[in-house]
Amino acid sequence: MAACQTRSPMRPRERHRTPARSGPPDRGGGNRIRHRNHQERRNKVALLRLVQVSGATYTARGEDPAAQPPGPGAPTSQGSHSSRRSPASRSSQDRQDSPCRPGPSSPGYDASVSSAATGPGRLLKPRLGPRQPHLHYCPVCKISCAGMQTYQEHLDGQKHRKKEAAQRPDDGNPLYCDLCSVSCTGAEAYKAHIRGARHQKVCNDQGKVIRFRCKLCQCNFNDRNAKDLHLRGRRHRLQYRAKRRPETSDDRHVMCKHAAIYPTEAELQAIQKAVSHAERALRLVSDLMTEEDSESLGEECSLASSPRILKGVMRVGILAKGLVLRGDRNVRLTLLCSQKPTRALLCRIAARLPEQLLMVTDDKYEVSSDPEASIVISSCEEPRMQVTVSITSPLMRQDPSVDQEEKEEAQPDPDILSSEKCLESLAALRHAKWFQARASNLQPCAIVIRVLRDLRQRVPTWGALPAWAMELLVEKALSSAPRPLSPGDAVRRVLECVATGTLLADGPGIQDPCEKDQMDALDSMTEQEREDVTASAQHALRMVAFRQIHKVLGMEPLSPRPRFRKRPRETKAEEGACDRKRGRQDGGGLV
């Protein structure tokens, strides 16, 4: 029994002092026993590895390891392991039948094997190849799920259901809100969205969509509170200052000059009243002439079927373009006829116009006719306004399909009005339509044209520039700018275009967009006039660069605006301090 003991009990102090691999404490029996116990533990571990590998092999092949008990192969495997052992291990194997150590046939052997298998760090997993899991792909969310259970949980999730409902909003989905572009996953969620603050901000009580738009900043709002915050914000304030209250010195001078040349309220009302009376009177004249023509043709011809000679009256020139300056007293109207206008027709209209004016208004007007192609209506009240009515017809334009021989054979009717005047009236009508479509919506265009019109009236050199060519030049210069320009920058850009030689004979010129053929709007200018306008623009641009734009505009320089404004409290405090100092200097009293 003494030989079967592994080690005699030792006190902790002696065990701490004893080294791990010290010599045998006895004469040789203790060392052999320790080596034998160590070899037994190694054998147990080797056996467990063999059993585990054999079980994994059976499982991979689809067999049951419990159905096949260990046969002769197990001792063979054990023998193979023992054949490779050291001589010390063979000596321990020869002593396996000793009663001091349990063997495979002993009752405690299975318990020791099971305890070794379940011990920490004792079990080693077999090295098998990685399995490729079966992937399930969701085309709605563009993701892959490893496993059927994970895929089913994804399909039942709220994220997948929302995306699936959002991809078919036009299929009559009752849970989709078109106003908010929101899809709900259930009826309760949809009802909660309808009652929510987000949906109520978009709709009012009648169910109509509420939208607010700031034209100054070009932005939209669906909420009144957001609109109020924007109006009080910094962005809107800066846009307002940039468009309503210019900050630069050039902008201040240009806007001050524009306010000085803009017509007064009395002049605008007088122009509007005279033009309105003339238009209504011409309408009555057209009806009267149509009745007279129907009576002359016979009773069979009714008023509705009788041809109307006067088709309509339209505003042209500075009146239609909104370019009237202070002091302008003459505006133009164009009267279109269904046939070529004659002098007899002109006299007939001028004779019936005074009577119709008396029917329209009690104001007194004088009517006179120009033998060329116009009728002049002058008011007798101050401010005296003059309305010139030009008569023309689209038939006055030459038809290109007519042969030259037929033109030479056809003799001109002496009663027909001047074709040149009629063509000018048609061109003025086309110019007014083009300006309303292209230049009226361009913000600083009308301001710059008014300033240049005043320059044409003050400086004789600029008076040679045609008004239509000047309007085309300003529109082209401002529309080609990379960004919206302020009034001062717009005037400078137009002067730069003229100073670079646009008006010169070898320059690009200004093409007339209202003509079918290629026509330069500067044909009426001579080469000397073009050079003079170019030199004047260069001199004006030089003065603008040296902060003398007031000389170009013909006005007095404005005083500079103070950069910093003192608060009222600070101003009062400074005034009080100055008064106290003055009182001390004067003897202690206020002056």
Coordinates of C-alpha atoms in Angstrom, one line a residue:
M1 CA 0.0 0.0 0.0
A2 CA 2.9 2.3 0.6
A3 CA 4.1 1.8 -3.0
C4 CA 0.6 2.9 -4.3
Q5 CA 0.7 6.3 -2.7
T6 CA 1.7 9.1 -5.1
R7 CA 3.2 11.5 -2.6
S8 CA 3.3 11.8 1.2
P9 CA 1.5 14.7 2.6
M10 CA 3.7 17.8 3.1
R11 CA 3.3 21.0 5.0
P12 CA 2.7 24.1 2.9
R13 CA 6.0 25.5 3.9
E14 CA 7.9 22.5 2.8
R15 CA 5.9 22.2 -0.5
H16 CA 6.7 25.8 -1.3
R17 CA 10.4 25.2 -0.8
T18 CA 10.4 22.0 -2.8
P19 CA 11.2 22.6 -6.5
A20 CA 8.8 21.3 -9.2
R21 CA 11.3 18.8 -10.6
S22 CA 13.4 18.0 -7.7
G23 CA 15.0 14.6 -7.1
P24 CA 13.1 11.7 -5.5
P25 CA 12.6 12.1 -1.8
D26 CA 13.1 8.3 -1.3
R27 CA 15.4 5.9 -2.8
G28 CA 13.7 5.6 -6.2
G29 CA 10.1 4.3 -5.6
G30 CA 8.5 7.8 -5.4
N31 CA 9.9 9.0 -8.7
R32 CA 8.7 6.0 -10.6
I33 CA 5.2 6.4 -9.1
R34 CA 5.0 10.0 -10.2
H35 CA 6.2 9.2 -13.7
R36 CA 3.7 6.4 -13.9
N37 CA 0.8 8.7 -12.9
H38 CA 1.8 11.2 -15.5
Q39 CA 1.9 8.6 -18.2
E40 CA -1.6 7.4 -17.2
R41 CA -2.9 10.9 -17.7
R42 CA -1.4 11.1 -21.1
N43 CA -2.9 7.7 -22.0
K44 CA -6.3 8.9 -21.0
V45 CA -6.0 12.1 -23.1
A46 CA -4.9 10.0 -26.1
L47 CA -7.8 7.7 -25.7
L48 CA -10.3 10.5 -25.5
R49 CA -8.9 12.0 -28.7
L50 CA -9.2 8.7 -30.4
V51 CA -12.9 8.3 -29.3
Q52 CA -13.7 11.9 -30.4
V53 CA -12.1 11.6 -33.8
S54 CA -13.9 8.3 -34.4
G55 CA -17.2 9.7 -33.4
A56 CA -16.8 12.8 -35.7
T57 CA -15.9 10.4 -38.6
Y58 CA -19.1 8.4 -38.0
T59 CA -21.2 11.5 -37.9
A60 CA -19.7 12.8 -41.2
R61 CA -20.4 9.5 -42.9
G62 CA -24.0 9.4 -41.6
E63 CA -23.4 6.5 -39.2
D64 CA -24.1 6.2 -35.5
P65 CA -21.0 5.7 -33.4
A66 CA -23.1 4.2 -30.5
A67 CA -24.3 1.4 -32.8
Q68 CA -20.8 0.2 -33.5
P69 CA -19.0 -0.8 -30.3
P70 CA -15.3 -0.7 -30.1
G71 CA -13.8 -3.9 -31.5
P72 CA -10.4 -5.1 -32.1
G73 CA -9.5 -1.9 -33.9
A74 CA -9.4 0.0 -30.6
P75 CA -6.7 -2.1 -29.0
T76 CA -4.8 -2.0 -32.3
S77 CA -5.0 1.8 -32.2
Q78 CA -4.0 1.8 -28.6
G79 CA -1.2 -0.6 -29.4
S80 CA 0.0 1.7 -32.2
H81 CA 0.2 4.5 -29.8
S82 CA 2.0 2.4 -27.2
S83 CA 4.4 1.2 -29.8
R84 CA 5.7 4.7 -30.3
R85 CA 6.2 5.3 -26.6
S86 CA 9.4 5.6 -24.7
P87 CA 10.9 2.6 -22.8
A88 CA 9.6 4.2 -19.6
S89 CA 6.1 4.1 -20.9
R90 CA 6.5 0.5 -21.9
S91 CA 7.5 -0.4 -18.4
S92 CA 4.4 1.4 -17.1
Q93 CA 2.3 -0.5 -19.6
D94 CA 3.7 -3.8 -18.4
R95 CA 2.5 -2.9 -15.0
Q96 CA -1.1 -2.1 -16.1
D97 CA -2.5 -5.2 -14.3
S98 CA -1.2 -3.9 -11.1
P99 CA -3.9 -3.3 -8.4
C100 CA -2.4 0.2 -7.8
R101 CA -3.8 1.7 -11.1
P102 CA -7.2 1.2 -12.7
G103 CA -7.2 -0.2 -16.2
P104 CA -9.8 -0.5 -18.9
S105 CA -11.5 -3.4 -17.1
S106 CA -11.6 -1.6 -13.7
P107 CA -14.9 0.0 -12.6
G108 CA -13.4 3.4 -12.1
Y109 CA -11.9 3.7 -15.6
D110 CA -15.1 5.0 -17.4
A111 CA -15.6 7.6 -14.7
S112 CA -12.0 8.8 -15.1
V113 CA -12.4 9.0 -18.9
S114 CA -15.7 11.0 -18.6
S115 CA -14.2 13.4 -16.1
A116 CA -11.2 14.0 -18.3
A117 CA -13.5 14.6 -21.3
T118 CA -15.5 17.2 -19.5
G119 CA -12.6 19.0 -17.9
P120 CA -11.6 22.5 -19.0
G121 CA -9.1 22.7 -21.8
R122 CA -9.2 19.0 -22.4
L123 CA -11.6 18.8 -25.3
L124 CA -10.3 19.5 -28.8
K125 CA -12.7 20.1 -31.7
P126 CA -12.2 18.3 -35.0
R127 CA -11.0 20.5 -37.8
L128 CA -13.8 20.3 -40.4
G129 CA -14.3 22.5 -43.5
P130 CA -16.6 25.6 -43.1
R131 CA -20.2 25.1 -44.1
Q132 CA -21.7 27.4 -46.7
P133 CA -25.0 28.7 -45.3
H134 CA -28.0 29.0 -47.6
L135 CA -28.7 32.8 -48.3
H136 CA -32.1 34.3 -48.8
Y137 CA -32.2 37.6 -50.8
C138 CA -34.7 40.3 -50.3
P139 CA -35.1 42.4 -53.5
V140 CA -37.0 45.1 -51.7
C141 CA -34.4 46.0 -49.1
K142 CA -31.4 44.7 -51.2
I143 CA -30.0 42.6 -48.4
S144 CA -29.2 38.8 -47.9
C145 CA -30.2 36.8 -44.8
A146 CA -28.3 33.7 -43.6
G147 CA -31.1 31.3 -42.7
M148 CA -34.8 30.9 -43.2
Q149 CA -35.6 32.1 -39.7
T150 CA -33.6 35.3 -40.1
Y151 CA -35.2 35.9 -43.5
Q152 CA -38.7 35.5 -42.1
E153 CA -38.0 37.8 -39.2
H154 CA -36.8 40.4 -41.7
L155 CA -40.0 40.1 -43.8
D156 CA -42.1 40.6 -40.7
G157 CA -40.0 43.6 -39.6
Q158 CA -41.3 47.2 -39.8
K159 CA -38.4 48.4 -42.0
H160 CA -39.2 45.9 -44.8
R161 CA -42.9 46.6 -44.6
K162 CA -42.3 50.4 -44.9
K163 CA -40.1 50.0 -48.0
E164 CA -42.5 47.6 -49.6
A165 CA -45.4 50.0 -49.1
A166 CA -43.3 53.0 -50.4
Q167 CA -42.5 51.3 -53.7
R168 CA -46.1 50.9 -54.7
P169 CA -47.8 54.3 -53.8
D170 CA -49.9 54.2 -57.0
D171 CA -51.5 50.9 -56.5
G172 CA -54.3 52.4 -54.4
N173 CA -52.6 51.8 -51.1
P174 CA -55.0 53.2 -48.5
L175 CA -52.2 53.6 -46.0
Y176 CA -50.2 56.1 -48.1
C177 CA -50.4 59.9 -47.6
D178 CA -49.8 61.7 -50.9
L179 CA -49.4 65.1 -49.3
C180 CA -46.7 64.1 -46.9
S181 CA -45.3 61.2 -49.0
V182 CA -45.5 58.8 -46.1
S183 CA -46.6 55.2 -46.1
C184 CA -47.9 53.6 -42.9
T185 CA -47.7 49.9 -41.9
G186 CA -51.1 49.7 -40.3
A187 CA -54.5 51.3 -40.0
E188 CA -53.7 52.6 -36.5
A189 CA -50.4 54.1 -37.6
Y190 CA -52.2 55.8 -40.6
K191 CA -54.8 57.3 -38.3
A192 CA -52.1 58.6 -35.9
H193 CA -50.3 60.2 -38.9
I194 CA -53.5 62.0 -40.0
R195 CA -54.0 63.3 -36.5
G196 CA -50.4 64.3 -36.1
A197 CA -48.8 67.7 -36.3
R198 CA -46.8 67.0 -39.4
H199 CA -49.9 66.3 -41.5
Q200 CA -51.9 69.1 -39.9
K201 CA -49.2 71.6 -41.0
V202 CA -49.6 70.7 -44.6
C203 CA -53.5 70.8 -44.6
N204 CA -55.9 73.3 -43.3
D205 CA -59.4 72.7 -42.0
Q206 CA -60.8 72.3 -45.5
G207 CA -58.2 69.7 -46.5
K208 CA -56.5 72.1 -49.0
V209 CA -52.8 72.3 -49.3
I210 CA -51.2 75.4 -47.7
R211 CA -48.2 76.7 -49.5
F212 CA -46.4 80.0 -49.0
R213 CA -43.8 81.4 -51.4
C214 CA -41.3 84.2 -50.9
K215 CA -40.7 85.7 -54.3
L216 CA -37.8 87.8 -53.0
C217 CA -35.8 84.7 -51.9
Q218 CA -37.4 82.2 -54.3
C219 CA -38.4 79.6 -51.6
N220 CA -41.6 77.8 -50.6
F221 CA -43.1 76.9 -47.2
N222 CA -45.9 74.6 -46.1
D223 CA -46.1 76.0 -42.6
R224 CA -47.1 79.5 -41.5
N225 CA -44.7 79.5 -38.6
A226 CA -41.8 78.6 -41.0
K227 CA -42.9 81.5 -43.2
D228 CA -42.9 83.9 -40.3
L229 CA -39.5 82.7 -39.1
H230 CA -38.1 83.2 -42.7
L231 CA -39.5 86.7 -42.9
R232 CA -37.8 87.6 -39.6
G233 CA -34.6 85.8 -40.6
R234 CA -31.2 87.1 -41.8
R235 CA -31.5 85.6 -45.3
H236 CA -34.7 87.5 -46.1
R237 CA -33.3 90.7 -44.6
L238 CA -30.2 90.6 -46.7
Q239 CA -32.2 89.9 -49.9
Y240 CA -34.4 92.9 -49.1
R241 CA -31.5 95.2 -48.5
A242 CA -29.8 94.0 -51.7
K243 CA -32.9 94.6 -53.9
R244 CA -34.6 97.5 -52.1
R245 CA -31.9 99.4 -50.3
P246 CA -28.6 99.2 -52.3
E247 CA -25.6 99.5 -50.1
T248 CA -22.7 100.4 -52.5
S249 CA -22.1 104.0 -53.5
D250 CA -22.8 103.3 -57.2
D251 CA -26.1 101.6 -56.4
R252 CA -27.1 104.6 -54.3
H253 CA -26.3 107.0 -57.1
V254 CA -28.1 105.0 -59.7
M255 CA -31.2 104.6 -57.7
C256 CA -31.2 108.3 -56.7
K257 CA -31.0 109.2 -60.3
H258 CA -33.7 106.8 -61.3
A259 CA -36.0 108.3 -58.6
A260 CA -35.3 111.7 -60.0
I261 CA -36.2 110.8 -63.7
Y262 CA -39.2 108.5 -62.9
P263 CA -42.5 110.2 -63.7
T264 CA -44.6 111.6 -61.0
E265 CA -47.9 110.1 -59.9
A266 CA -49.8 112.9 -61.5
E267 CA -48.1 112.3 -64.9
L268 CA -48.8 108.6 -64.7
Q269 CA -52.5 109.1 -64.0
A270 CA -52.7 111.7 -66.8
I271 CA -51.1 109.2 -69.3
Q272 CA -53.3 106.4 -68.2
K273 CA -56.5 108.5 -68.4
A274 CA -55.7 109.8 -71.9
V275 CA -54.8 106.4 -73.3
S276 CA -57.9 104.8 -71.8
H277 CA -60.2 107.4 -73.3
A278 CA -58.5 107.1 -76.7
E279 CA -58.8 103.3 -76.7
R280 CA -62.5 103.4 -75.8
A281 CA -63.3 106.0 -78.4
L282 CA -61.5 104.0 -81.1
R283 CA -63.6 101.0 -80.1
L284 CA -66.8 103.0 -80.6
V285 CA -65.5 104.3 -83.9
S286 CA -64.9 100.7 -85.1
D287 CA -68.5 99.7 -84.2
L288 CA -69.9 102.8 -85.9
M289 CA -68.0 102.2 -89.1
T290 CA -69.1 98.5 -89.1
E291 CA -72.8 99.6 -88.8
E292 CA -72.4 102.0 -91.6
D293 CA -70.7 99.4 -93.9
S294 CA -73.4 96.9 -93.2
E295 CA -76.1 99.4 -94.0
S296 CA -74.4 100.3 -97.3
L297 CA -74.1 96.6 -98.2
G298 CA -77.8 96.0 -97.7
E299 CA -80.3 94.6 -95.2
E300 CA -79.3 91.0 -95.8
C301 CA -75.8 91.6 -94.3
S302 CA -76.1 91.6 -90.5
L303 CA -73.8 93.3 -88.1
A304 CA -72.2 90.1 -87.0
S305 CA -71.4 88.9 -90.5
S306 CA -70.2 92.2 -91.9
P307 CA -66.5 92.7 -92.2
R308 CA -64.8 94.9 -89.5
I309 CA -62.3 97.3 -90.9
L310 CA -60.7 98.2 -87.6
K311 CA -59.4 95.1 -85.9
G312 CA -57.9 96.4 -82.7
V313 CA -55.7 99.0 -81.0
M314 CA -52.4 98.1 -79.2
R315 CA -49.9 100.0 -77.1
V316 CA -46.4 100.4 -78.4
G317 CA -43.2 102.2 -77.7
I318 CA -42.3 103.4 -74.2
L319 CA -45.9 103.1 -73.1
A320 CA -46.0 99.3 -73.7
K321 CA -42.5 98.8 -72.3
G322 CA -42.9 100.9 -69.2
L323 CA -40.0 103.2 -70.0
V324 CA -41.8 106.6 -69.6
L325 CA -39.6 109.3 -68.1
R326 CA -40.5 112.4 -66.2
G327 CA -41.5 115.0 -68.7
D328 CA -42.6 112.7 -71.4
R329 CA -45.8 113.9 -72.9
N330 CA -46.2 111.8 -76.0
V331 CA -47.2 108.1 -76.1
R332 CA -48.1 105.9 -79.1
L333 CA -50.9 103.5 -80.1
T334 CA -51.1 101.3 -83.2
L335 CA -54.5 100.7 -84.9
L336 CA -54.6 97.5 -87.0
C337 CA -56.8 97.4 -90.1
S338 CA -58.1 94.4 -92.1
Q339 CA -57.2 96.1 -95.4
K340 CA -54.4 98.4 -96.5
P341 CA -54.9 101.8 -94.9
T342 CA -55.8 104.7 -97.1
R343 CA -56.0 108.4 -96.6
A344 CA -59.7 108.3 -97.0
L345 CA -59.9 105.8 -94.1
L346 CA -57.6 108.0 -92.0
C347 CA -59.9 111.0 -92.6
R348 CA -63.0 109.0 -91.9
I349 CA -61.6 107.9 -88.5
A350 CA -60.4 111.4 -87.6
A351 CA -63.8 112.8 -88.4
R352 CA -65.8 110.4 -86.1
L353 CA -63.3 110.3 -83.3
P354 CA -64.2 113.7 -81.5
E355 CA -67.9 112.7 -81.2
Q356 CA -67.0 109.4 -79.6
L357 CA -64.6 111.1 -77.2
L358 CA -67.5 113.3 -76.0
M359 CA -69.5 110.1 -75.4
V360 CA -66.7 108.5 -73.4
T361 CA -65.7 111.4 -71.1
D362 CA -66.4 115.0 -70.4
D363 CA -62.7 116.0 -70.7
K364 CA -61.8 118.0 -73.7
Y365 CA -59.5 116.6 -76.4
E366 CA -58.2 118.0 -79.7
V367 CA -58.0 115.6 -82.6
S368 CA -55.8 116.2 -85.6
S369 CA -54.6 114.0 -88.4
D370 CA -51.2 113.6 -89.9
P371 CA -51.4 113.0 -93.7
E372 CA -48.6 110.5 -93.4
A373 CA -50.2 107.7 -91.3
S374 CA -51.3 108.8 -87.8
I375 CA -53.9 110.6 -85.8
V376 CA -52.9 112.9 -82.8
I377 CA -55.2 113.2 -79.8
S378 CA -54.2 116.0 -77.4
S379 CA -55.7 116.7 -74.0
C380 CA -56.6 120.2 -73.0
E381 CA -55.9 119.8 -69.3
E382 CA -52.6 120.0 -67.4
P383 CA -50.4 118.0 -67.7
R384 CA -51.1 118.0 -71.4
M385 CA -50.7 114.5 -72.9
Q386 CA -50.5 113.6 -76.5
V387 CA -51.6 110.2 -77.9
T388 CA -50.4 109.4 -81.4
V389 CA -52.4 106.7 -83.2
S390 CA -50.6 105.1 -86.1
I391 CA -52.7 103.1 -88.7
T392 CA -51.2 100.1 -90.3
S393 CA -52.1 96.6 -91.6
P394 CA -50.2 93.3 -91.9
L395 CA -51.0 93.5 -95.6
M396 CA -48.4 96.2 -96.0
R397 CA -45.6 93.7 -95.7
Q398 CA -44.4 92.5 -99.0
D399 CA -45.2 88.9 -99.9
P400 CA -42.0 87.1 -101.0
S401 CA -44.0 84.7 -103.1
V402 CA -44.9 87.4 -105.6
D403 CA -42.6 87.6 -108.6
Q404 CA -40.5 90.7 -109.3
E405 CA -42.2 91.1 -112.6
E406 CA -45.7 91.3 -111.0
K407 CA -44.3 93.9 -108.6
E408 CA -43.0 96.1 -111.4
E409 CA -46.3 95.7 -113.4
A410 CA -48.5 96.6 -110.4
Q411 CA -48.8 100.4 -110.0
P412 CA -48.9 101.8 -106.4
D413 CA -52.2 103.2 -105.3
P414 CA -51.7 106.9 -104.5
D415 CA -54.4 106.8 -101.8
I416 CA -52.6 104.2 -99.7
L417 CA -50.6 105.6 -96.8
S418 CA -46.8 105.6 -96.7
S419 CA -45.6 102.0 -96.7
E420 CA -42.5 103.1 -94.7
K421 CA -44.6 104.5 -91.9
C422 CA -46.8 101.4 -91.8
L423 CA -43.8 99.1 -91.7
E424 CA -42.4 101.1 -88.8
S425 CA -45.6 100.7 -86.9
L426 CA -45.6 97.0 -87.5
A427 CA -42.0 96.8 -86.3
A428 CA -42.9 98.8 -83.2
L429 CA -45.6 96.3 -82.4
R430 CA -43.1 93.4 -82.7
H431 CA -40.6 95.3 -80.5
A432 CA -43.2 95.8 -77.8
K433 CA -44.1 92.1 -77.8
W434 CA -40.4 91.0 -77.6
F435 CA -39.6 93.4 -74.8
Q436 CA -42.6 92.2 -72.7
A437 CA -41.4 88.6 -73.2
R438 CA -37.7 89.0 -72.7
A439 CA -36.8 92.2 -70.8
S440 CA -39.7 93.1 -68.6
N441 CA -39.0 90.3 -66.1
L442 CA -35.3 91.2 -66.0
Q443 CA -35.0 93.0 -62.7
P444 CA -32.6 95.9 -63.3
C445 CA -33.2 96.1 -67.1
A446 CA -35.9 98.8 -67.0
I447 CA -33.9 100.9 -64.5
V448 CA -30.8 100.8 -66.6
I449 CA -32.7 101.7 -69.8
R450 CA -34.3 104.7 -68.1
V451 CA -30.9 105.9 -66.9
L452 CA -29.5 105.5 -70.5
R453 CA -32.5 107.2 -72.0
D454 CA -31.8 110.2 -69.8
L455 CA -28.1 110.0 -70.9
R456 CA -29.3 110.1 -74.5
Q457 CA -31.3 113.2 -73.8
R458 CA -28.5 115.0 -72.0
V459 CA -25.4 114.0 -74.0
P460 CA -25.6 114.6 -77.8
T461 CA -23.0 111.9 -78.5
W462 CA -25.3 109.2 -77.0
G463 CA -28.3 110.7 -78.8
A464 CA -27.1 109.1 -82.1
L465 CA -27.6 105.6 -80.5
P466 CA -31.0 104.2 -81.6
A467 CA -33.4 103.5 -78.8
W468 CA -34.2 100.0 -80.0
A469 CA -30.5 99.2 -80.3
M470 CA -29.9 100.5 -76.8
E471 CA -32.7 98.2 -75.4
L472 CA -31.3 95.2 -77.2
L473 CA -27.8 96.0 -75.9
V474 CA -29.0 96.3 -72.3
E475 CA -31.0 93.1 -72.4
K476 CA -28.1 91.1 -73.9
A477 CA -25.6 92.5 -71.4
L478 CA -27.7 91.7 -68.4
S479 CA -29.1 88.3 -69.5
S480 CA -25.6 87.0 -70.2
A481 CA -24.4 87.9 -66.7
P482 CA -23.5 84.9 -64.5
R483 CA -25.6 86.2 -61.6
P484 CA -28.2 88.9 -60.9
L485 CA -26.6 92.3 -60.9
S486 CA -27.3 95.3 -58.7
P487 CA -28.2 98.6 -60.5
G488 CA -24.7 100.0 -60.2
D489 CA -23.1 96.8 -61.5
A490 CA -25.6 96.6 -64.3
V491 CA -24.8 100.2 -65.5
R492 CA -21.1 99.3 -65.4
R493 CA -21.5 96.1 -67.3
V494 CA -23.4 97.9 -70.1
L495 CA -20.7 100.6 -70.3
E496 CA -18.1 97.8 -70.5
C497 CA -19.9 96.2 -73.5
V498 CA -19.9 99.5 -75.4
A499 CA -16.3 100.4 -74.5
T500 CA -15.0 97.1 -75.8
G501 CA -16.0 98.0 -79.4
T502 CA -19.4 96.3 -79.8
L503 CA -20.8 99.3 -81.7
L504 CA -17.8 99.7 -84.1
A505 CA -18.1 98.8 -87.8
D506 CA -15.7 95.8 -87.4
G507 CA -17.4 94.7 -84.2
P508 CA -20.0 92.1 -83.7
G509 CA -22.9 94.5 -84.0
I510 CA -26.4 94.0 -82.6
Q511 CA -28.7 91.7 -84.5
D512 CA -32.4 92.5 -84.6
P513 CA -34.3 89.5 -83.2
C514 CA -37.7 90.7 -84.6
E515 CA -36.7 90.5 -88.2
K516 CA -36.6 87.3 -90.4
D517 CA -33.5 88.4 -92.3
Q518 CA -30.1 89.3 -90.8
M519 CA -30.3 93.0 -89.9
D520 CA -28.1 95.1 -87.7
A521 CA -29.9 97.4 -85.4
L522 CA -27.1 99.9 -85.8
D523 CA -27.4 100.5 -89.5
S524 CA -28.6 104.0 -89.0
M525 CA -25.4 105.1 -87.3
T526 CA -22.3 106.3 -89.2
E527 CA -18.8 105.1 -88.4
Q528 CA -18.0 108.4 -86.8
E529 CA -21.0 108.2 -84.5
R530 CA -20.1 104.7 -83.5
E531 CA -16.5 105.7 -82.6
D532 CA -17.8 108.7 -80.6
V533 CA -20.2 106.6 -78.5
T534 CA -17.4 104.0 -77.9
A535 CA -15.0 106.7 -76.7
S536 CA -17.6 108.3 -74.5
A537 CA -18.3 104.9 -72.9
Q538 CA -14.6 104.4 -72.2
H539 CA -14.4 107.8 -70.6
A540 CA -17.5 107.1 -68.5
L541 CA -16.2 103.7 -67.4
R542 CA -13.0 105.4 -66.3
M543 CA -14.9 107.9 -64.1
V544 CA -16.9 105.0 -62.6
A545 CA -13.7 103.2 -61.7
F546 CA -12.5 106.4 -59.9
R547 CA -15.8 106.7 -57.9
Q548 CA -17.1 109.5 -60.0
I549 CA -20.3 108.0 -61.3
H550 CA -22.2 111.1 -60.3
K551 CA -20.5 112.9 -63.2
V552 CA -21.7 110.2 -65.7
L553 CA -25.3 110.4 -64.3
G554 CA -25.3 114.2 -64.3
M555 CA -26.1 114.7 -60.6
E556 CA -24.5 115.9 -57.3
P557 CA -22.4 113.4 -55.3
L558 CA -24.2 111.9 -52.4
S559 CA -22.9 112.0 -48.9
P560 CA -21.4 108.8 -47.6
R561 CA -23.6 106.7 -45.4
P562 CA -22.3 106.2 -41.8
R563 CA -21.1 102.6 -41.3
F564 CA -21.9 102.5 -37.5
R565 CA -24.9 103.9 -35.8
K566 CA -24.7 104.8 -32.1
R567 CA -27.4 103.6 -29.8
P568 CA -29.8 106.2 -28.4
R569 CA -28.6 105.6 -24.8
E570 CA -24.9 106.1 -25.8
T571 CA -25.8 109.3 -27.7
K572 CA -27.7 110.8 -24.7
A573 CA -24.8 109.9 -22.4
E574 CA -22.3 111.6 -24.6
E575 CA -24.5 114.7 -24.9
G576 CA -24.8 114.8 -21.1
A577 CA -21.0 114.5 -20.7
C578 CA -20.4 117.3 -23.2
D579 CA -22.9 119.5 -21.4
R580 CA -21.2 118.9 -18.1
K581 CA -17.8 119.8 -19.6
R582 CA -19.2 122.9 -21.2
G583 CA -20.7 123.9 -17.9
R584 CA -17.4 123.5 -16.1
Q585 CA -15.6 125.6 -18.7
D586 CA -18.2 128.4 -18.6
G587 CA -18.4 128.6 -14.8
G588 CA -20.6 125.8 -13.8
G589 CA -23.8 126.7 -15.6
L590 CA -25.5 125.4 -18.8
V591 CA -25.4 127.7 -21.8

